[in-house]
Structures are given as structure tokens and as C-alpha cells.
XYZ file of C-alpha atoms in Angstrom:
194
model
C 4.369 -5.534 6.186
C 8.019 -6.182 5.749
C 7.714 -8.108 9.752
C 5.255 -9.624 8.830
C 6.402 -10.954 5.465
C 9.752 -12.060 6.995
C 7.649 -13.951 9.871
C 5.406 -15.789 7.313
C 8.968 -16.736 5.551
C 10.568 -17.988 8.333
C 7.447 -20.137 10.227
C 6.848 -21.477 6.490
C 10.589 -22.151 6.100
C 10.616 -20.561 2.690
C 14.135 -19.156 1.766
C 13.931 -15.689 0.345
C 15.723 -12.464 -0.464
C 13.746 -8.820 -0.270
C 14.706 -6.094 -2.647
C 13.731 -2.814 -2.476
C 11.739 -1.305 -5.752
C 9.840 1.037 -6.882
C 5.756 0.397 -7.178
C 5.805 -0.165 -10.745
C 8.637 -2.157 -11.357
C 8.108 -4.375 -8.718
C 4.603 -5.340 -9.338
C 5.735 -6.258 -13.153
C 8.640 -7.999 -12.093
C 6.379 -10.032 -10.025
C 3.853 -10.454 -12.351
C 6.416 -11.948 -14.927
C 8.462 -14.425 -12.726
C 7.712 -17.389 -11.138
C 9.007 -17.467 -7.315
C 8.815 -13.415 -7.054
C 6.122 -11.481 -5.153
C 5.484 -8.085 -4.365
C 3.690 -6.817 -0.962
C 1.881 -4.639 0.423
C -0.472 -5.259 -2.233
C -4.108 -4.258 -2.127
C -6.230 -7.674 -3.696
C -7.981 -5.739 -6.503
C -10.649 -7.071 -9.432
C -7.432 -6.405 -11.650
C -4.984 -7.859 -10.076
C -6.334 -10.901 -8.907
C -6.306 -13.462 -11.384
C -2.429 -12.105 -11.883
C -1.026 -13.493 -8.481
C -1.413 -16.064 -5.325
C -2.670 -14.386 -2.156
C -1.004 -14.815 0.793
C -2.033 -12.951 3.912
C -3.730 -10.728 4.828
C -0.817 -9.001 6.212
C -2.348 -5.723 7.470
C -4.721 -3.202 6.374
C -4.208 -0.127 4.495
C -5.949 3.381 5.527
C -6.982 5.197 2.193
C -6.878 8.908 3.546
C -6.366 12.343 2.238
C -3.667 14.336 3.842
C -3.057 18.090 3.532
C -0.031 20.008 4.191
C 0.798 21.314 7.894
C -1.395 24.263 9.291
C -4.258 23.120 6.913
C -7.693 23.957 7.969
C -9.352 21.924 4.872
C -12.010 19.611 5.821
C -14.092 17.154 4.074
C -16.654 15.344 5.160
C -17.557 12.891 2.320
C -15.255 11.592 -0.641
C -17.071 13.489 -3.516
C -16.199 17.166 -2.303
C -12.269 16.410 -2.863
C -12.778 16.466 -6.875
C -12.745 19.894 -6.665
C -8.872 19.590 -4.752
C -5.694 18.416 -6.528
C -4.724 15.305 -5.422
C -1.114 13.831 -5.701
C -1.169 9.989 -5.625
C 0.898 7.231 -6.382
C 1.566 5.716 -9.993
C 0.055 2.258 -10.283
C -1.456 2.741 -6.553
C -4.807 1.015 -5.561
C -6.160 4.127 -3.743
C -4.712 6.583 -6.530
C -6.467 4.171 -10.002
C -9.804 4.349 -7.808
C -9.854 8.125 -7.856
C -8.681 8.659 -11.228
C -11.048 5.888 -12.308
C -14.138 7.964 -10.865
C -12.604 11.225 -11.970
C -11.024 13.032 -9.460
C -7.765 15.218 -10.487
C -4.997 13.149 -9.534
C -1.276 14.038 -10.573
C 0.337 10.423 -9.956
C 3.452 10.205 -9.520
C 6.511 7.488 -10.145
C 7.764 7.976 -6.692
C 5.491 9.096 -3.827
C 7.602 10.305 -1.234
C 7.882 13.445 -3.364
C 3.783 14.303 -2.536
C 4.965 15.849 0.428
C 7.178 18.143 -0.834
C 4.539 18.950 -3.435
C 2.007 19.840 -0.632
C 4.363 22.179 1.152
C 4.740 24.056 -2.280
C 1.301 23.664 -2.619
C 1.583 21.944 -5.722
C -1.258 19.680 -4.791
C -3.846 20.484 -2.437
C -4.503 16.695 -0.803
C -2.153 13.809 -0.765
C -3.748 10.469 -1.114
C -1.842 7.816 0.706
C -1.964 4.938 3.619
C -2.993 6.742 6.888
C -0.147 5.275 8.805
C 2.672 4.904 6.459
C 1.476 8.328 5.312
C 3.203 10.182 8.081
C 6.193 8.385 8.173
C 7.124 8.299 4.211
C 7.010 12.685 4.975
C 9.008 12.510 7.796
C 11.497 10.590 6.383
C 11.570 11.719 2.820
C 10.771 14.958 3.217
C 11.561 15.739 6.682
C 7.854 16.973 7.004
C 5.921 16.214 10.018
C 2.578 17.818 11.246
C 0.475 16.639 7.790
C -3.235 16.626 8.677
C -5.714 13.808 8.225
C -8.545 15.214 6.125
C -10.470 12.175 4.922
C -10.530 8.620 5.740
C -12.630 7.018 2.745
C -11.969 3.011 2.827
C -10.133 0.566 4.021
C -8.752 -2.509 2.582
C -6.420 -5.648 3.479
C -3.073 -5.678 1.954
C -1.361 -9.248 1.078
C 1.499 -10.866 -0.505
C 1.009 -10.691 -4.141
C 2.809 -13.832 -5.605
C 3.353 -14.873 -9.571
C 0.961 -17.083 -10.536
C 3.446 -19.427 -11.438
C 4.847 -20.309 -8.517
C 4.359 -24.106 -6.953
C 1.053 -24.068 -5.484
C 2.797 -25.721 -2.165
C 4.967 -22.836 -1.471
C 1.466 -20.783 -1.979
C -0.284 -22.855 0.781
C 2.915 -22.899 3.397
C 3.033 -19.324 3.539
C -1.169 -19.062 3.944
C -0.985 -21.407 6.288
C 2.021 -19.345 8.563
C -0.038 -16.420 8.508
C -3.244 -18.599 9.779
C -1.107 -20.139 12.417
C 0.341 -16.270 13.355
C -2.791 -15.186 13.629
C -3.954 -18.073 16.328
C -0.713 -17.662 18.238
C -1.981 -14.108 18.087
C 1.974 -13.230 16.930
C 0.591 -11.306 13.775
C -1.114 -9.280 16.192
C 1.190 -8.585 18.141
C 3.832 -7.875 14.724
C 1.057 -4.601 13.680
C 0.454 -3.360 17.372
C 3.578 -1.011 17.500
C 1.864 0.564 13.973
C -1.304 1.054 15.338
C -1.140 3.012 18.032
């Protein structure tokens, strides 16, 4: 997302700055001023009326993931209520499952549900099937999670206050339509996708 967001900036010749957050703060800093965004951000019934959309950018995997050596399987989404599931505070995929009752321990910062499977603290980590991996190998220094449960798929965008110029808004929609003729955008998420 972050390639992605810097080509959209630069073909829409939109000056920026990127700051690194965490979930929470970030979405309610963009929520609250004009000219601030926050990305990758799933487009939910919430949120929407809150922001501008700009993108999509990519997609984002909703999948369980248990610790290394697992043998768990599941097969449809209702038999993981019975599992502990760490998720992420303020997380699309993590408010859909506590929303329809699963047990999910959310947490502020979610590159410590790794750790938490290995000390089996949680029994199924919900998070993005391809940033998934790489948030426990670099966090954690945990590799080797298994894939349990793929259960949706969404398109994440570029969540932008709603007060921000409407013009801006429709540069940086239109860069991502022109990215995605030139077939650049696809060629920005090939490298993740393989």
C-alpha cells in the first residue's frame, strides 16, 4: 500500500509527508483533520460517510493463522468461535468477528499476536493473509505460521478526512484510474502476490 500510495501522490502531484502510527491513532487523527488520511483502510458501512475514497489500492486477505507445527483446520468460519482469536484493536476483520461473537482478545498493537500464538495465548490469529507472515517475521522473528481459514476478502483504499478539497480527492482517484490502465498498479502489487 505504502507504493502504491506514494505512486498515486506523485502522478497526482500532491505533496505529502507519511508518518508511521499506530491503527487507532491514525484513523482518529485522520478522521479529525482536513488534508490527513490514513491507508490501508478497509471501506466499511462505518467508516464511510467519515472519509474520501481513494483507490482501491489492493486487497486485503481476512485469514486465520495458527502458530507453527499446527495441525488445526477449519473448513467454514463458524467452527473458529470455539478458538481464541487475537485480532487487531479497531481492525475491520477483528470488529466483524467480535460483532458476530467470536472470542477475540484485540489488541493495541498486533505484531504482538504472534508471540501470543507461540505461547499459545491465543489459538488463531486473525490478520491480512499476506502482510500476516511478514508482520511475524519481522516482529517476532516467527516464520512457518499456518493458513487455517481464508473467510473474505475486501479492497483496501486511502481513507481521507472528509474535509479535504474535493479536487485533491478527484486527482488522486483519477492517478490510481490512470495506474491501473498503464497497468503500473499492477505491476506495484505483483512482487506481494506471489
Amino acid at each position: 500500500c505504502t507504493e502504491m500510495v506514494k505512486a498515486i501522490m506523485k502522478h497526482a502531484s500532491v505533496n505529502y509527508s507519511l508518518k508511521l502510527r499506530n491503527w487507532t491513532t491514525g484513523l482518529e487523527r485522520a478522521k479529525r483533520r482536513p488534508n490527513h488520511a490514513i491507508y490501508c483502510t478497509a471501506k466499511t458501512e462505518e467508516r464511510a460517510p467519515n472519509f474520501h475514497w481513494v483507490g482501491p489500492l489492493a486487497n486485503i486477505q481476512w485469514m486465520f493463522f495458527a502458530k507453527p507445527g499446527s495441525t488445526l483446520k477449519l473448513s467454514k468460519l463458524e467452527q473458529a468461535k470455539k478458538y481464541r482469536i487475537g485480532g487487531y484493536k479497531n481492525d475491520v476483520m477483528s470488529d466483524y468477528l467480535i460483532e458476530k461473537g467470536f472470542n477475540v482478545a484485540a489488541m493495541a498493537n498486533d505484531s504482538l499476536n504472534p508471540r501470543k500464538l507461540l505461547l499459545d495465548q491465543i489459538d488463531l490469529w486473525v490478520t491480512d493473509g499476506l502482510s500476516g507472515p511478514y508482520v511475524a517475521s519481522e516482529a517476532a522473528d516467527i516464520t512457518g505460521l499456518v493458513p487455517v481459514l481464508k473467510f473474505n476478502e475486501t479492497p483496501l483504499y486511502l481513507a481521507v478526512n472528509i474535509e479535504t478539497d474535493k479536487k485533491i480527492i478527484a486527482k488522486l482517484n483519477d492517478a490510481v484510474k490512470s495506474m491501473e490502465r498503464s497497468g503500473e498498479a499492477k505491476a506495484i502489487l505483483a512482487p506481494y502476490l506471489q
